[in-house]
Structure formats: C-alpha cells, structure tokens
Amino acid sequence: MTTARDIMHRGAQWIPAHETLDRAAQLMRELNVGALPISDENERLCGIITDRDIVVGCVAMGHNPSRVTAGDMAKGTPCWIDANADVGDVLQEMEDHQIRRLPVIDDKRLVGMISEADLAEHLTEDQLAEWVERVYSRSATR
C-alpha cells in the first residue's frame, strides 16, 4: 500500500499565524513553494496560505502585506491527511475539497506536503489523468 508519507515532499515548514504576509512571501521565495501551512501557538495546523491568497486577498484589496498576518487569512477548517493514509484517500481528499496542496500530519505534527508535482512523480499516468480530470473539470463548473 502506498501511503501519504511515501509520496509527500518532506521538509515542509510552517508559517506561524502571527507572521505577516510579507514574511510569508519571503519564506515562499526562500523555499521555492507556493503555499505554506499556518500554525497556531501550539504548532498545530490552523490554515494554509498560498501565493495567490497574498496577491488576491491582500495586495489586490489594497491592504498592506506587512500589516496583515497569515492568521488573518486563515479561514475555515484546513484540510490535511494522516501520514499513514492510503494514496487513494489522498486523492479523494484533494478532489473532494478542490485543493492542489495537502499538508501531511503525523501525531499532530506537520511532516510534509503533497502537491500536484508529488502526484505527478508517484502516480501512474492513468491515475494522474483521472485525478486531473476530476479535479479540474469540477472546479471549472463552479
């Protein structure tokens, strides 16, 4: 059985909820990623911030990214997957929530992230094509 741990990108880093969006953008640049999980004061997942969130939800709205925090942008209950979950569960979670990045949690701690690039590297062409069709065709109809 292939698990989330098997396909995840290790070394994912949190951005603390109190950090500003300009710092989040800097960290994304340093790590060459487009999303960061947001942690609360107990290093528990409380959201995810993407580069698009920063641009559309802050800059384009006329807000100053040095005054808006990652926590300010965290809305709703974040999606995540257990490190021991089957890859089928990973695909279903991403499809159900129309997300392209998924934090991987083990014992309440962040251990990695799964992105489309990770799926492309670890899935068969048929599995990937089926997932892409389901995710992108559903998001286009919304």
CSV table of N, CA and C in Angstrom, one decimal, residues 8-138:
chain,number,residue,atom,x,y,z
A,8,MET,N,4.8,12.2,-0.2
A,8,MET,CA,4.8,13.6,0.3
A,8,MET,C,6.2,14.2,0.0
A,9,HIS,N,6.3,15.5,0.0
A,9,HIS,CA,7.5,16.2,0.0
A,9,HIS,C,7.9,16.5,1.4
A,10,ARG,N,9.0,16.0,1.8
A,10,ARG,CA,9.4,16.1,3.2
A,10,ARG,C,10.0,17.5,3.4
A,11,GLY,N,10.1,18.0,4.7
A,11,GLY,CA,10.7,19.2,5.0
A,11,GLY,C,9.8,20.4,4.9
A,12,ALA,N,8.5,20.2,4.8
A,12,ALA,CA,7.6,21.3,4.8
A,12,ALA,C,7.8,22.2,6.1
A,13,GLN,N,7.6,23.5,5.9
A,13,GLN,CA,7.7,24.4,7.1
A,13,GLN,C,6.4,25.1,7.3
A,14,TRP,N,6.2,25.4,8.6
A,14,TRP,CA,5.1,26.2,9.0
A,14,TRP,C,5.4,27.7,8.8
A,15,ILE,N,4.3,28.5,8.7
A,15,ILE,CA,4.4,30.0,9.0
A,15,ILE,C,3.6,30.2,10.2
A,16,PRO,N,4.1,30.7,11.3
A,16,PRO,CA,3.3,31.0,12.4
A,16,PRO,C,2.2,32.0,12.1
A,17,ALA,N,1.0,31.8,12.7
A,17,ALA,CA,-0.2,32.6,12.4
A,17,ALA,C,0.1,34.1,12.7
A,18,HIS,N,1.0,34.4,13.6
A,18,HIS,CA,1.3,35.9,13.9
A,18,HIS,C,2.2,36.5,12.9
A,19,GLU,N,2.8,35.7,12.0
A,19,GLU,CA,3.7,36.3,11.0
A,19,GLU,C,3.0,37.1,9.9
A,20,THR,N,3.6,38.1,9.4
A,20,THR,CA,2.9,38.9,8.4
A,20,THR,C,3.0,38.3,7.0
A,21,LEU,N,2.2,38.7,6.1
A,21,LEU,CA,2.1,38.2,4.7
A,21,LEU,C,3.4,38.5,3.9
A,22,ASP,N,4.0,39.6,4.2
A,22,ASP,CA,5.3,39.9,3.5
A,22,ASP,C,6.3,38.8,3.9
A,23,ARG,N,6.3,38.4,5.2
A,23,ARG,CA,7.3,37.4,5.7
A,23,ARG,C,6.9,36.1,5.0
A,24,ALA,N,5.6,35.8,4.9
A,24,ALA,CA,5.2,34.5,4.3
A,24,ALA,C,5.7,34.5,2.8
A,25,ALA,N,5.5,35.6,2.1
A,25,ALA,CA,6.0,35.7,0.7
A,25,ALA,C,7.5,35.4,0.6
A,26,GLN,N,8.3,36.0,1.6
A,26,GLN,CA,9.7,35.8,1.6
A,26,GLN,C,10.1,34.4,1.8
A,27,LEU,N,9.3,33.7,2.8
A,27,LEU,CA,9.6,32.3,3.1
A,27,LEU,C,9.3,31.4,1.9
A,28,MET,N,8.2,31.8,1.2
A,28,MET,CA,7.8,31.0,0.0
A,28,MET,C,8.9,31.1,-1.1
A,29,ARG,N,9.5,32.3,-1.2
A,29,ARG,CA,10.6,32.5,-2.2
A,29,ARG,C,11.8,31.7,-1.7
A,30,GLU,N,12.1,31.8,-0.5
A,30,GLU,CA,13.3,31.0,0.0
A,30,GLU,C,13.2,29.5,-0.2
A,31,LEU,N,12.0,29.0,0.1
A,31,LEU,CA,11.7,27.6,0.0
A,31,LEU,C,11.3,27.1,-1.4
A,32,ASN,N,11.0,28.1,-2.3
A,32,ASN,CA,10.6,27.8,-3.7
A,32,ASN,C,9.3,27.0,-3.6
A,33,VAL,N,8.3,27.5,-2.9
A,33,VAL,CA,7.0,26.9,-2.8
A,33,VAL,C,5.9,27.9,-3.0
A,34,GLY,N,4.7,27.5,-3.3
A,34,GLY,CA,3.6,28.4,-3.5
A,34,GLY,C,2.6,28.4,-2.4
A,35,ALA,N,2.8,27.6,-1.3
A,35,ALA,CA,1.9,27.5,-0.2
A,35,ALA,C,2.6,27.2,1.1
A,36,LEU,N,2.1,27.7,2.2
A,36,LEU,CA,2.7,27.4,3.5
A,36,LEU,C,1.5,27.0,4.5
A,37,PRO,N,1.7,25.9,5.2
A,37,PRO,CA,0.7,25.7,6.3
A,37,PRO,C,0.9,26.7,7.4
A,38,ILE,N,-0.2,27.1,8.0
A,38,ILE,CA,-0.1,28.1,9.1
A,38,ILE,C,-0.3,27.4,10.4
A,39,SER,N,0.6,27.7,11.3
A,39,SER,CA,0.5,27.0,12.6
A,39,SER,C,0.0,28.0,13.7
A,40,ASP,N,-0.7,27.4,14.7
A,40,ASP,CA,-1.1,28.2,15.9
A,40,ASP,C,0.1,28.2,16.8
A,41,GLU,N,-0.1,28.8,18.0
A,41,GLU,CA,1.0,28.9,19.0
A,41,GLU,C,1.4,27.5,19.5
A,42,ASN,N,0.6,26.4,19.3
A,42,ASN,CA,1.0,25.1,19.7
A,42,ASN,C,1.5,24.2,18.5
A,43,GLU,N,1.9,24.9,17.4
A,43,GLU,CA,2.4,24.3,16.2
A,43,GLU,C,1.3,23.2,15.7
A,44,ARG,N,0.1,23.6,15.7
A,44,ARG,CA,-1.0,22.8,15.2
A,44,ARG,C,-1.5,23.6,13.9
A,45,LEU,N,-1.9,22.8,12.9
A,45,LEU,CA,-2.4,23.4,11.7
A,45,LEU,C,-3.7,24.2,11.9
A,46,CYS,N,-3.6,25.5,11.5
A,46,CYS,CA,-4.8,26.3,11.6
A,46,CYS,C,-5.2,26.9,10.3
A,47,GLY,N,-4.5,26.6,9.2
A,47,GLY,CA,-4.8,27.1,7.9
A,47,GLY,C,-3.6,26.9,6.9
A,48,ILE,N,-3.9,27.4,5.7
A,48,ILE,CA,-2.8,27.3,4.6
A,48,ILE,C,-2.9,28.6,3.9
A,49,ILE,N,-1.8,29.2,3.6
A,49,ILE,CA,-1.7,30.5,2.9
A,49,ILE,C,-1.0,30.2,1.5
A,50,THR,N,-1.5,30.7,0.5
A,50,THR,CA,-0.9,30.5,-0.9
A,50,THR,C,-0.4,31.8,-1.4
A,51,ASP,N,0.4,31.8,-2.4
A,51,ASP,CA,0.9,33.0,-3.0
A,51,ASP,C,-0.3,33.7,-3.6
A,52,ARG,N,-1.3,33.0,-4.1
A,52,ARG,CA,-2.5,33.6,-4.7
A,52,ARG,C,-3.3,34.3,-3.6
A,53,ASP,N,-3.4,33.7,-2.4
A,53,ASP,CA,-4.1,34.4,-1.3
A,53,ASP,C,-3.5,35.7,-1.0
A,54,ILE,N,-2.2,35.8,-1.0
A,54,ILE,CA,-1.5,37.0,-0.7
A,54,ILE,C,-1.8,38.1,-1.7
A,55,VAL,N,-1.7,37.7,-3.0
A,55,VAL,CA,-2.0,38.7,-4.1
A,55,VAL,C,-3.4,39.1,-4.1
A,56,VAL,N,-4.3,38.1,-4.2
A,56,VAL,CA,-5.8,38.4,-4.4
A,56,VAL,C,-6.4,38.9,-3.1
A,57,GLY,N,-6.1,38.2,-2.0
A,57,GLY,CA,-6.8,38.5,-0.8
A,57,GLY,C,-6.2,39.7,0.0
A,58,CYS,N,-5.0,40.1,-0.3
A,58,CYS,CA,-4.4,41.2,0.4
A,58,CYS,C,-4.0,42.4,-0.5
A,59,VAL,N,-3.0,42.1,-1.4
A,59,VAL,CA,-2.5,43.2,-2.2
A,59,VAL,C,-3.6,43.8,-3.1
A,60,ALA,N,-4.3,42.9,-3.8
A,60,ALA,CA,-5.3,43.4,-4.8
A,60,ALA,C,-6.5,44.1,-4.1
A,61,MET,N,-6.6,43.9,-2.8
A,61,MET,CA,-7.7,44.5,-2.0
A,61,MET,C,-7.2,45.9,-1.4
A,62,GLY,N,-5.9,46.2,-1.7
A,62,GLY,CA,-5.4,47.5,-1.2
A,62,GLY,C,-4.8,47.4,0.2
A,63,HIS,N,-4.7,46.2,0.8
A,63,HIS,CA,-4.1,46.0,2.1
A,63,HIS,C,-2.6,45.9,2.1
A,64,ASN,N,-2.0,46.2,3.2
A,64,ASN,CA,-0.5,46.2,3.3
A,64,ASN,C,-0.1,44.9,3.8
A,65,PRO,N,0.7,44.1,3.0
A,65,PRO,CA,1.1,42.7,3.5
A,65,PRO,C,2.0,42.7,4.7
A,66,SER,N,2.5,43.9,5.0
A,66,SER,CA,3.4,44.0,6.3
A,66,SER,C,2.5,44.2,7.5
A,67,ARG,N,1.2,44.4,7.3
A,67,ARG,CA,0.3,44.6,8.4
A,67,ARG,C,-0.8,43.5,8.6
A,68,VAL,N,-0.9,42.6,7.6
A,68,VAL,CA,-1.8,41.5,7.6
A,68,VAL,C,-1.1,40.3,8.0
A,69,THR,N,-1.6,39.5,8.9
A,69,THR,CA,-0.9,38.2,9.3
A,69,THR,C,-1.5,37.0,8.6
A,70,ALA,N,-0.7,36.0,8.6
A,70,ALA,CA,-1.1,34.7,8.0
A,70,ALA,C,-2.4,34.2,8.7
A,71,GLY,N,-2.5,34.4,10.0
A,71,GLY,CA,-3.7,34.0,10.7
A,71,GLY,C,-4.9,34.8,10.3
A,72,ASP,N,-4.7,36.1,9.9
A,72,ASP,CA,-5.8,36.9,9.4
A,72,ASP,C,-6.4,36.2,8.1
A,73,MET,N,-5.6,35.6,7.4
A,73,MET,CA,-6.1,35.0,6.1
A,73,MET,C,-6.6,33.5,6.3
A,74,ALA,N,-6.3,32.9,7.4
A,74,ALA,CA,-6.8,31.5,7.6
A,74,ALA,C,-8.3,31.5,7.9
A,75,LYS,N,-9.0,30.8,7.0
A,75,LYS,CA,-10.5,30.8,7.1
A,75,LYS,C,-10.9,29.3,7.0
A,76,GLY,N,-11.9,29.0,7.9
A,76,GLY,CA,-12.5,27.7,7.8
A,76,GLY,C,-11.5,26.6,8.4
A,77,THR,N,-11.9,25.4,8.3
A,77,THR,CA,-11.1,24.3,8.8
A,77,THR,C,-10.2,23.8,7.7
A,78,PRO,N,-8.9,23.8,8.0
A,78,PRO,CA,-7.9,23.3,7.0
A,78,PRO,C,-8.0,21.8,6.7
A,79,CYS,N,-7.8,21.5,5.5
A,79,CYS,CA,-7.7,20.1,5.1
A,79,CYS,C,-6.3,19.5,5.4
A,80,TRP,N,-6.2,18.3,5.7
A,80,TRP,CA,-5.0,17.6,5.9
A,80,TRP,C,-5.2,16.1,5.8
A,81,ILE,N,-4.1,15.4,5.8
A,81,ILE,CA,-4.2,13.9,5.6
A,81,ILE,C,-3.2,13.3,6.6
A,82,ASP,N,-3.5,12.2,7.2
A,82,ASP,CA,-2.6,11.5,8.1
A,82,ASP,C,-1.5,10.8,7.2
A,83,ALA,N,-0.3,10.8,7.8
A,83,ALA,CA,0.8,10.3,7.1
A,83,ALA,C,0.7,8.8,6.6
A,84,ASN,N,-0.1,8.1,7.3
A,84,ASN,CA,-0.3,6.7,7.0
A,84,ASN,C,-1.5,6.4,6.1
A,85,ALA,N,-2.2,7.4,5.7
A,85,ALA,CA,-3.4,7.3,4.8
A,85,ALA,C,-3.0,6.7,3.5
A,86,ASP,N,-3.8,5.9,2.9
A,86,ASP,CA,-3.6,5.4,1.5
A,86,ASP,C,-3.6,6.5,0.5
A,87,VAL,N,-2.9,6.3,-0.6
A,87,VAL,CA,-2.8,7.3,-1.6
A,87,VAL,C,-4.2,7.6,-2.2
A,88,GLY,N,-5.1,6.6,-2.2
A,88,GLY,CA,-6.4,6.8,-2.7
A,88,GLY,C,-7.2,7.8,-1.8
A,89,ASP,N,-6.9,7.7,-0.5
A,89,ASP,CA,-7.6,8.7,0.4
A,89,ASP,C,-7.0,10.1,0.1
A,90,VAL,N,-5.7,10.2,-0.2
A,90,VAL,CA,-5.1,11.5,-0.5
A,90,VAL,C,-5.8,12.1,-1.7
A,91,LEU,N,-5.9,11.3,-2.8
A,91,LEU,CA,-6.6,11.8,-4.0
A,91,LEU,C,-8.0,12.2,-3.7
A,92,GLN,N,-8.7,11.4,-2.9
A,92,GLN,CA,-10.1,11.7,-2.6
A,92,GLN,C,-10.3,13.0,-1.9
A,93,GLU,N,-9.4,13.2,-0.9
A,93,GLU,CA,-9.4,14.4,-0.1
A,93,GLU,C,-9.2,15.7,-0.9
A,94,MET,N,-8.2,15.5,-1.8
A,94,MET,CA,-7.8,16.7,-2.7
A,94,MET,C,-9.0,16.9,-3.7
A,95,GLU,N,-9.6,15.9,-4.2
A,95,GLU,CA,-10.7,16.0,-5.1
A,95,GLU,C,-11.9,16.6,-4.4
A,96,ASP,N,-12.3,16.1,-3.3
A,96,ASP,CA,-13.5,16.5,-2.5
A,96,ASP,C,-13.4,18.0,-2.2
A,97,HIS,N,-12.2,18.5,-1.9
A,97,HIS,CA,-12.1,19.9,-1.4
A,97,HIS,C,-11.5,20.8,-2.5
A,98,GLN,N,-11.3,20.2,-3.7
A,98,GLN,CA,-10.8,21.0,-4.8
A,98,GLN,C,-9.5,21.7,-4.4
A,99,ILE,N,-8.6,21.0,-3.9
A,99,ILE,CA,-7.3,21.6,-3.4
A,99,ILE,C,-6.1,20.9,-4.2
A,100,ARG,N,-5.1,21.6,-4.3
A,100,ARG,CA,-3.9,21.1,-5.1
A,100,ARG,C,-2.7,20.9,-4.2
A,101,ARG,N,-2.8,21.2,-2.9
A,101,ARG,CA,-1.8,21.0,-1.9
A,101,ARG,C,-2.4,20.5,-0.7
A,102,LEU,N,-1.8,19.5,0.0
A,102,LEU,CA,-2.3,18.9,1.1
A,102,LEU,C,-1.3,18.7,2.2
A,103,PRO,N,-1.4,19.3,3.4
A,103,PRO,CA,-0.4,19.0,4.5
A,103,PRO,C,-0.6,17.6,4.9
A,104,VAL,N,0.6,17.0,5.3
A,104,VAL,CA,0.6,15.6,5.8
A,104,VAL,C,1.0,15.7,7.3
A,105,ILE,N,0.1,15.1,8.2
A,105,ILE,CA,0.3,15.2,9.6
A,105,ILE,C,0.5,13.9,10.2
A,106,ASP,N,1.4,13.8,11.1
A,106,ASP,CA,1.7,12.6,11.9
A,106,ASP,C,1.8,12.9,13.4
A,107,ASP,N,1.0,12.3,14.2
A,107,ASP,CA,0.9,12.6,15.6
A,107,ASP,C,0.8,14.1,15.9
A,108,LYS,N,-0.1,14.7,15.2
A,108,LYS,CA,-0.5,16.2,15.3
A,108,LYS,C,0.6,17.1,14.9
A,109,ARG,N,1.6,16.6,14.2
A,109,ARG,CA,2.7,17.5,13.7
A,109,ARG,C,2.9,17.4,12.2
A,110,LEU,N,3.2,18.5,11.6
A,110,LEU,CA,3.5,18.6,10.2
A,110,LEU,C,4.7,17.8,9.8
A,111,VAL,N,4.6,16.8,8.9
A,111,VAL,CA,5.7,16.1,8.4
A,111,VAL,C,6.0,16.2,6.9
A,112,GLY,N,5.1,16.8,6.2
A,112,GLY,CA,5.3,17.0,4.8
A,112,GLY,C,4.1,17.7,4.1
A,113,MET,N,4.2,17.9,2.8
A,113,MET,CA,3.1,18.4,2.0
A,113,MET,C,3.1,17.5,0.7
A,114,ILE,N,1.9,17.4,0.2
A,114,ILE,CA,1.7,16.7,-1.1
A,114,ILE,C,1.1,17.8,-2.0
A,115,SER,N,1.8,17.9,-3.2
A,115,SER,CA,1.4,18.8,-4.2
A,115,SER,C,1.1,18.1,-5.5
A,116,GLU,N,0.6,18.8,-6.5
A,116,GLU,CA,0.4,18.2,-7.8
A,116,GLU,C,1.7,17.6,-8.3
A,117,ALA,N,2.8,18.2,-8.1
A,117,ALA,CA,4.1,17.7,-8.6
A,117,ALA,C,4.5,16.4,-7.9
A,118,ASP,N,4.1,16.2,-6.6
A,118,ASP,CA,4.4,15.0,-6.0
A,118,ASP,C,3.5,13.9,-6.6
A,119,LEU,N,2.2,14.2,-6.9
A,119,LEU,CA,1.3,13.2,-7.5
A,119,LEU,C,1.9,12.8,-8.9
A,120,ALA,N,2.4,13.8,-9.6
A,120,ALA,CA,2.9,13.5,-11.0
A,120,ALA,C,4.1,12.6,-10.9
A,121,GLU,N,4.9,12.7,-9.8
A,121,GLU,CA,6.1,11.9,-9.7
A,121,GLU,C,5.8,10.5,-9.2
A,122,HIS,N,4.7,10.3,-8.5
A,122,HIS,CA,4.4,9.0,-7.8
A,122,HIS,C,3.3,8.2,-8.4
A,123,LEU,N,2.4,8.8,-9.2
A,123,LEU,CA,1.2,8.1,-9.7
A,123,LEU,C,1.5,7.6,-11.1
A,124,THR,N,0.7,6.6,-11.5
A,124,THR,CA,0.8,6.2,-12.9
A,124,THR,C,0.2,7.3,-13.7
A,125,GLU,N,0.4,7.3,-15.0
A,125,GLU,CA,-0.2,8.3,-15.9
A,125,GLU,C,-1.7,8.2,-15.9
A,126,ASP,N,-2.2,7.0,-15.8
A,126,ASP,CA,-3.7,6.8,-15.8
A,126,ASP,C,-4.3,7.4,-14.5
A,127,GLN,N,-3.6,7.1,-13.4
A,127,GLN,CA,-4.1,7.6,-12.1
A,127,GLN,C,-4.1,9.2,-12.1
A,128,LEU,N,-3.0,9.7,-12.6
A,128,LEU,CA,-2.9,11.2,-12.6
A,128,LEU,C,-3.9,11.8,-13.6
A,129,ALA,N,-4.1,11.2,-14.7
A,129,ALA,CA,-5.0,11.8,-15.7
A,129,ALA,C,-6.4,11.7,-15.1
A,130,GLU,N,-6.8,10.6,-14.5
A,130,GLU,CA,-8.1,10.5,-13.9
A,130,GLU,C,-8.3,11.6,-12.8
A,131,TRP,N,-7.3,11.8,-11.9
A,131,TRP,CA,-7.4,12.8,-10.8
A,131,TRP,C,-7.5,14.2,-11.4
A,132,VAL,N,-6.7,14.5,-12.4
A,132,VAL,CA,-6.7,15.8,-13.0
A,132,VAL,C,-8.1,16.1,-13.6
A,133,GLU,N,-8.6,15.1,-14.3
A,133,GLU,CA,-9.9,15.3,-15.0
A,133,GLU,C,-11.0,15.6,-13.9
A,134,ARG,N,-11.0,14.8,-12.8
A,134,ARG,CA,-12.0,15.0,-11.8
A,134,ARG,C,-11.8,16.4,-11.1
A,135,VAL,N,-10.6,16.8,-10.7
A,135,VAL,CA,-10.4,18.0,-10.0
A,135,VAL,C,-10.6,19.2,-10.9
A,136,TYR,N,-10.1,19.2,-12.1
A,136,TYR,CA,-10.2,20.4,-12.9
A,136,TYR,C,-11.5,20.5,-13.6
A,137,SER,N,-12.2,19.4,-13.9
A,137,SER,CA,-13.5,19.6,-14.5
A,137,SER,C,-14.5,20.0,-13.5
A,138,ARG,N,-14.4,19.6,-12.3
A,138,ARG,CA,-15.3,20.1,-11.2
A,138,ARG,C,-15.1,21.5,-10.9
